[in-house]
GROMACS .gro file of C-alpha atoms in nm:
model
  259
    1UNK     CA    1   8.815  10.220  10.231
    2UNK     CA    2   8.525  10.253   9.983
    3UNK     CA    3   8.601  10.227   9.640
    4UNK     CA    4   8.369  10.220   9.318
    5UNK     CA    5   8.540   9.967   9.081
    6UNK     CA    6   8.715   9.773   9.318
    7UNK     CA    7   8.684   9.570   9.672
    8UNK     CA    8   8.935   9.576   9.923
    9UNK     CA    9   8.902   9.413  10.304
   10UNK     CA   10   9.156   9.235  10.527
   11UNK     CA   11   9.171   8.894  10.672
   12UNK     CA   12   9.424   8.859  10.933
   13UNK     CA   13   9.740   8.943  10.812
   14UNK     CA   14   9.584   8.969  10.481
   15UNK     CA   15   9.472   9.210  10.255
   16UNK     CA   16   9.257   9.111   9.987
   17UNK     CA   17   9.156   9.348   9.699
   18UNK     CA   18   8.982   9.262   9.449
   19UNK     CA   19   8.874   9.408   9.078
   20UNK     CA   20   8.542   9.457   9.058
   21UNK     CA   21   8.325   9.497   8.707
   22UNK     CA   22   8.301   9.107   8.645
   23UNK     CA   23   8.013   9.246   8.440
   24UNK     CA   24   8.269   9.422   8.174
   25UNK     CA   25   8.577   9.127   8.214
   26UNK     CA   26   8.701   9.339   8.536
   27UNK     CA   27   8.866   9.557   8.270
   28UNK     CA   28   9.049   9.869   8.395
   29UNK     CA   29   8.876  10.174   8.372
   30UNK     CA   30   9.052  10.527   8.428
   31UNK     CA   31   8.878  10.497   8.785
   32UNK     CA   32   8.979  10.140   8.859
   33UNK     CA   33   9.342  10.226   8.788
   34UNK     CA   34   9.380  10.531   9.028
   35UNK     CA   35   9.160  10.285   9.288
   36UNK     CA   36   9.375  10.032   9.277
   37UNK     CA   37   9.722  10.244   9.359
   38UNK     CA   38   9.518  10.448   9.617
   39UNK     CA   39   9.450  10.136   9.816
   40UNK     CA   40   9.802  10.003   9.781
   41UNK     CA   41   9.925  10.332   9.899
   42UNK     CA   42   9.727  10.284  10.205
   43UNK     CA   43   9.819   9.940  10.225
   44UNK     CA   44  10.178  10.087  10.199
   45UNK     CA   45  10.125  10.298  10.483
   46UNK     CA   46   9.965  10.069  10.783
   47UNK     CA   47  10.102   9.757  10.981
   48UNK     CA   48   9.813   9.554  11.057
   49UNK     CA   49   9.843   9.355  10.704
   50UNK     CA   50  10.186   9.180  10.585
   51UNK     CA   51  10.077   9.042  10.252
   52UNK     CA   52   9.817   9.179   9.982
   53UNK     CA   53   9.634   8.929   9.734
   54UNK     CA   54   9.465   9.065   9.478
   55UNK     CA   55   9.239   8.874   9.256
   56UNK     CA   56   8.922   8.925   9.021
   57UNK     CA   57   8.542   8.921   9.115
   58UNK     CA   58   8.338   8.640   8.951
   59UNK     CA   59   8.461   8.324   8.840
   60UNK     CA   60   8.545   8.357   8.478
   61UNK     CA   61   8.763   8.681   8.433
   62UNK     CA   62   9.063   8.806   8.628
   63UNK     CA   63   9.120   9.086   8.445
   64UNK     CA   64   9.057   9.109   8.053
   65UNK     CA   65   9.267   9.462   8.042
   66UNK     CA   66   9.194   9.802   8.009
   67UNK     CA   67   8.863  10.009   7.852
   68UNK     CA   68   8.954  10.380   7.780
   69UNK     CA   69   8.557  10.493   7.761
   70UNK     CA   70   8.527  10.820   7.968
   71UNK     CA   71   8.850  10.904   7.937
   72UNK     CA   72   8.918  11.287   7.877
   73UNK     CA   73   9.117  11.325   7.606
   74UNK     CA   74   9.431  11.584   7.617
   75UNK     CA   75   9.748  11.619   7.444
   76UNK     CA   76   9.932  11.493   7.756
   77UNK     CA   77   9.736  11.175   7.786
   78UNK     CA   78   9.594  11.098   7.455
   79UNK     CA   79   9.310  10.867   7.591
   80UNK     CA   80   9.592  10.635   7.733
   81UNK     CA   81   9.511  10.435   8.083
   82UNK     CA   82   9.730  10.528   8.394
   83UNK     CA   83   9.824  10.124   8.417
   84UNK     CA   84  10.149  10.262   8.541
   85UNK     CA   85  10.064  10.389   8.831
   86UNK     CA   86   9.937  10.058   8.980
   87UNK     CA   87  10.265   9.851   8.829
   88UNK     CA   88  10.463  10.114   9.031
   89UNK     CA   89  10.254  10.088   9.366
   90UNK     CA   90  10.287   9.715   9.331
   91UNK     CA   91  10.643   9.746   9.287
   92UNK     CA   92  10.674   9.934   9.588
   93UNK     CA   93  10.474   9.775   9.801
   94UNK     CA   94  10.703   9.652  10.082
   95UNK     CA   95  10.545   9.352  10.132
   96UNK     CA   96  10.471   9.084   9.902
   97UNK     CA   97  10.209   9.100   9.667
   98UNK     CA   98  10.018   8.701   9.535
   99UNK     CA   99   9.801   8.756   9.230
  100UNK     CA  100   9.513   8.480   9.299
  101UNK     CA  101   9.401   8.440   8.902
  102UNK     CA  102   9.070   8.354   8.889
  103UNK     CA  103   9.004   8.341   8.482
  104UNK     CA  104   9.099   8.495   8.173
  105UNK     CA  105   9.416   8.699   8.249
  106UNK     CA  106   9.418   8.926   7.940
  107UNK     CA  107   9.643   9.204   7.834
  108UNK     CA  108   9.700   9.428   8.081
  109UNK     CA  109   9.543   9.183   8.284
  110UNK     CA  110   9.802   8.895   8.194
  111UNK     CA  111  10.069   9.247   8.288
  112UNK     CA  112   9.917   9.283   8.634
  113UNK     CA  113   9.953   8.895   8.753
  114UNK     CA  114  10.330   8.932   8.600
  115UNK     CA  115  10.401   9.250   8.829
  116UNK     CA  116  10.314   9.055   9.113
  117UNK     CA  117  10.547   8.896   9.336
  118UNK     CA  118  10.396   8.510   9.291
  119UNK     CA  119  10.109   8.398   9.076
  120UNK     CA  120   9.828   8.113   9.195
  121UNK     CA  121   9.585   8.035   8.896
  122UNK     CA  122   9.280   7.854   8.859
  123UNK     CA  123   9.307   7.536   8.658
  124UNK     CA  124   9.051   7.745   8.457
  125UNK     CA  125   9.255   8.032   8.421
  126UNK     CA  126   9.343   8.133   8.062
  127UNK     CA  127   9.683   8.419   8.010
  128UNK     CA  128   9.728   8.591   7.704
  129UNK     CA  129   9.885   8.888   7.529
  130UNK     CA  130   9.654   9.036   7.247
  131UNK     CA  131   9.803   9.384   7.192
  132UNK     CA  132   9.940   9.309   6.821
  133UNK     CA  133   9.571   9.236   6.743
  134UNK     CA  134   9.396   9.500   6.883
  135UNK     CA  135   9.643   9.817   6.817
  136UNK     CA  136   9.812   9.839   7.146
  137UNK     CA  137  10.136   9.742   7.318
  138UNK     CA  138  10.301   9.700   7.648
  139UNK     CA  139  10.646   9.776   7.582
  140UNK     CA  140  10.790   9.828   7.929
  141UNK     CA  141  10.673   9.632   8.240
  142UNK     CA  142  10.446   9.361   8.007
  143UNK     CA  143  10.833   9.302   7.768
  144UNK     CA  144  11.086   9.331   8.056
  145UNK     CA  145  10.876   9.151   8.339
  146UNK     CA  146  10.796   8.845   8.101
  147UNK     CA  147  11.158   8.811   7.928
  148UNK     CA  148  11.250   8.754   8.342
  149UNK     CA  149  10.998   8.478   8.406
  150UNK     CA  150  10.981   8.301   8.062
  151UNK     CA  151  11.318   8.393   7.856
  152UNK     CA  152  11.366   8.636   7.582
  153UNK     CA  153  11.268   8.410   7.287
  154UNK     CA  154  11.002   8.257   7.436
  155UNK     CA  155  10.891   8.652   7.552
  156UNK     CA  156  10.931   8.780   7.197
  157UNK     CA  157  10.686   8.467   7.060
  158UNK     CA  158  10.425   8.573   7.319
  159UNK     CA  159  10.424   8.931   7.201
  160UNK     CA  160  10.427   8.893   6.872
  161UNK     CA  161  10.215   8.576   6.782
  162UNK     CA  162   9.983   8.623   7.068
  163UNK     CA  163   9.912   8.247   7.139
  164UNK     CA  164   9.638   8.146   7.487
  165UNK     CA  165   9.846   7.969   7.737
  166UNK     CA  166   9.674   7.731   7.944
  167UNK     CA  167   9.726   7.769   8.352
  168UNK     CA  168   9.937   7.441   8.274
  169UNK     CA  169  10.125   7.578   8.021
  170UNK     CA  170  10.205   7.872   8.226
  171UNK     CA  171  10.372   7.679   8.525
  172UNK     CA  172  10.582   7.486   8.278
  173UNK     CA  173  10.718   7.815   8.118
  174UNK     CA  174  10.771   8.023   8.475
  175UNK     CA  175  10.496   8.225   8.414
  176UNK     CA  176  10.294   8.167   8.717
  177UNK     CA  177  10.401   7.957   9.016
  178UNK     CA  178  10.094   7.737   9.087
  179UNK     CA  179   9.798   7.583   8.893
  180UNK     CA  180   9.506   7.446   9.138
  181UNK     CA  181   9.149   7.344   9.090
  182UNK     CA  182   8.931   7.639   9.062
  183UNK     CA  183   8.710   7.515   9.365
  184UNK     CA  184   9.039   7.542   9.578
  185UNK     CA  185   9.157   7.872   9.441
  186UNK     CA  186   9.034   8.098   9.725
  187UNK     CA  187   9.147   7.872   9.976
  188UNK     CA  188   9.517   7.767   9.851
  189UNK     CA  189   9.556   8.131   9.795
  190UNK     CA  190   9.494   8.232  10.128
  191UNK     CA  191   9.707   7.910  10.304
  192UNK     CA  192  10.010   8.057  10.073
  193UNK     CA  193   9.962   8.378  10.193
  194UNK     CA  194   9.939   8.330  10.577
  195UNK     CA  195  10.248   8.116  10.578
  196UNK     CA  196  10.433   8.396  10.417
  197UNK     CA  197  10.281   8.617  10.634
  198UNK     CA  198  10.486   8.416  10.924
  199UNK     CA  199  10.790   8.530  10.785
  200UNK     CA  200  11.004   8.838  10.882
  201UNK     CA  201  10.865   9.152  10.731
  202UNK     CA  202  11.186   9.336  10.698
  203UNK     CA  203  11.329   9.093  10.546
  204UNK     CA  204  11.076   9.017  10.306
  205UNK     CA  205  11.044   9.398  10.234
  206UNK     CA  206  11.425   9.347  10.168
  207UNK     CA  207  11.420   9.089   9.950
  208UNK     CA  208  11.167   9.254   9.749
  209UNK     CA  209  11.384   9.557   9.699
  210UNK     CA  210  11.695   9.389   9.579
  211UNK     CA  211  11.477   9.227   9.345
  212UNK     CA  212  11.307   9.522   9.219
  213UNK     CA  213  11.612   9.700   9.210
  214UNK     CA  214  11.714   9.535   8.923
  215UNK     CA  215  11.464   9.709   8.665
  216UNK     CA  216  11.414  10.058   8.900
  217UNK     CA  217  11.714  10.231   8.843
  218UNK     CA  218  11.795  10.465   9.062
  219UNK     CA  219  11.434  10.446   9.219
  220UNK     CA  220  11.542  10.073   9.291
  221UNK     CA  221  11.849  10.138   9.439
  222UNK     CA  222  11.689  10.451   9.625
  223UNK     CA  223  11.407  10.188   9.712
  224UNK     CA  224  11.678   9.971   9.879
  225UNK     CA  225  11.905  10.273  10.038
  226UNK     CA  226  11.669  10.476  10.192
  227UNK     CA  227  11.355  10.257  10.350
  228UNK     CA  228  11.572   9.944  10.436
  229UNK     CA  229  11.931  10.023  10.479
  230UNK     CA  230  11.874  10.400  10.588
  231UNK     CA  231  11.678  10.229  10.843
  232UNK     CA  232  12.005   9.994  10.997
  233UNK     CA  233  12.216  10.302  10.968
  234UNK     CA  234  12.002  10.508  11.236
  235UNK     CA  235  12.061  10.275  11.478
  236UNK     CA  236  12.469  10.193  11.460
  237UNK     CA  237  12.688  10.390  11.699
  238UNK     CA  238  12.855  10.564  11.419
  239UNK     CA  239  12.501  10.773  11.380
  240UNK     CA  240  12.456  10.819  11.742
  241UNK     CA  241  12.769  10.975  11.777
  242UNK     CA  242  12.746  11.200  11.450
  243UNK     CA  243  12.364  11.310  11.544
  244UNK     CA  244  12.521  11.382  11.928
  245UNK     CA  245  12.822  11.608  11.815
  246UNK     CA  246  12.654  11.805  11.579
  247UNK     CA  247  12.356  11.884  11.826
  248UNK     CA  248  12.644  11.975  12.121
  249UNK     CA  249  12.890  12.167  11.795
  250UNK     CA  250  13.172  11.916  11.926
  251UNK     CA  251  13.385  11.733  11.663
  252UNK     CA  252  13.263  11.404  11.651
  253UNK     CA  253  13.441  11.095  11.813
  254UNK     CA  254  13.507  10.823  11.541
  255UNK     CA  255  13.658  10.585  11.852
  256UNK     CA  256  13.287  10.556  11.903
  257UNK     CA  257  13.177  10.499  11.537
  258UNK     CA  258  13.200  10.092  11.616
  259UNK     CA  259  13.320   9.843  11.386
   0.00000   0.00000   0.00000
């Protein structure tokens, strides 16, 4: 796939993306945004790769949040990034989804590595929430996703006194899961990732959803009814039989429905 503010190739099992303006922080851009659910879509969509990583070029920022220049304005929009859309694609993602944090995880940025499904940070990593200062707010995934891993106080502190958290500080608090030394980062990402990659997809992908469920509302519960258990149904006797006597316009036989 070729993309023009991001990276994306596969190792193994694993598919790596990766943000790609280290020049500008690795800040979203309107482009960078739609890239990055794009690629997760097709990530969605094939089997070769069982876990994505996704990590920041360079080796100072992860991801210092979003930069609105270029945006067409409109009433509908206002000039406001399409984060969104790559929180949802992440969230939907079947299979898990390790944020590899690199640097400064800023803003948005800090929202992204939260979204994900486990966080491993460079012991030169830096997470912070800065939208108080700068005339912005997260108040959806960036509030509800950080009340789960940290606790509703210590959430509420974050957002509204906007203090830096060391990686250290972060694995204390639940905010990420691991804190290694920057020279290792690459590496302990990828050993992390091919050992989950060894376990059963479907019921990773299953996990996942009940998790996700949780926050998605109906989507979440549609998310765990239609791709996973949908997918048990077709192949019980009770569906055989129902699929058979409609085709032959014979009342269906529930001695065959199994227990």
């Amino acid at each position: 796939m070729e993309f023009q503010d991001i990276l994306y190739e596969e190792q193994g099992p694993v598919g790596i993306l990766t943000l790609n303006r280290p020049d500008d922080g690795n800040m979203f851009t309107e482009t960078m945004c739609h890239e990055i659910r794009d690629c997760i879509n097709a990530v969605r969509r094939e089997t070769r790769t069982r876990v994505l990583v996704i990590t920041g070029a360079g080796d100072r920022f992860f991801c210092l949040g979003g930069r609105k220049d270029g945006m067409q304005d409109s009433q509908l929009y206002a000039g406001v990034l399409p984060t969104l859309d790559m929180y949802e694609s992440i969230d939907r993602l079947q299979k898990p989804v390790i944020a590899s944090v690199n640097g400064y995880a800023v803003g948005g940025g800090n929202v992204l590595q939260m979204v994900c499904d486990i966080t491993i940070a460079s012991d030169k990593a830096m997470f912070r929430q800065v939208g108080p200062m700068v005339g912005s707010f997260d108040a959806g995934y960036g509030t509800w996703y950080l009340e789960d891993l940290v606790g509703k106080k210590r959430a509420k502190d974050i957002w509204y006194s906007n203090p830096k958290i060391s990686p250290q500080e972060a694995v204390e608090m639940g905010l990420i899961n691991r804190v290694v030394p920057a020279a290792e980062l690459r590496q302990a990402t990828m050993e992390h990732a091919l050992k989950i990659a060894d376990r059963g997809a479907f019921a990773l992908a299953s996990i996942k959803g009940a998790f996700n469920a949780r926050h998605g509302g109906v989507g979440g519960l549609s998310r765990m009814a239609h791709d996973l258990l949908l997918r048990g149904y077709l192949d019980t006797s009770e569906h055989d039989e129902l699929a058979a006597s409609f085709a032959e316009k014979r009342a269906p036989d529930a001695g065959k429905f199994g227990h």
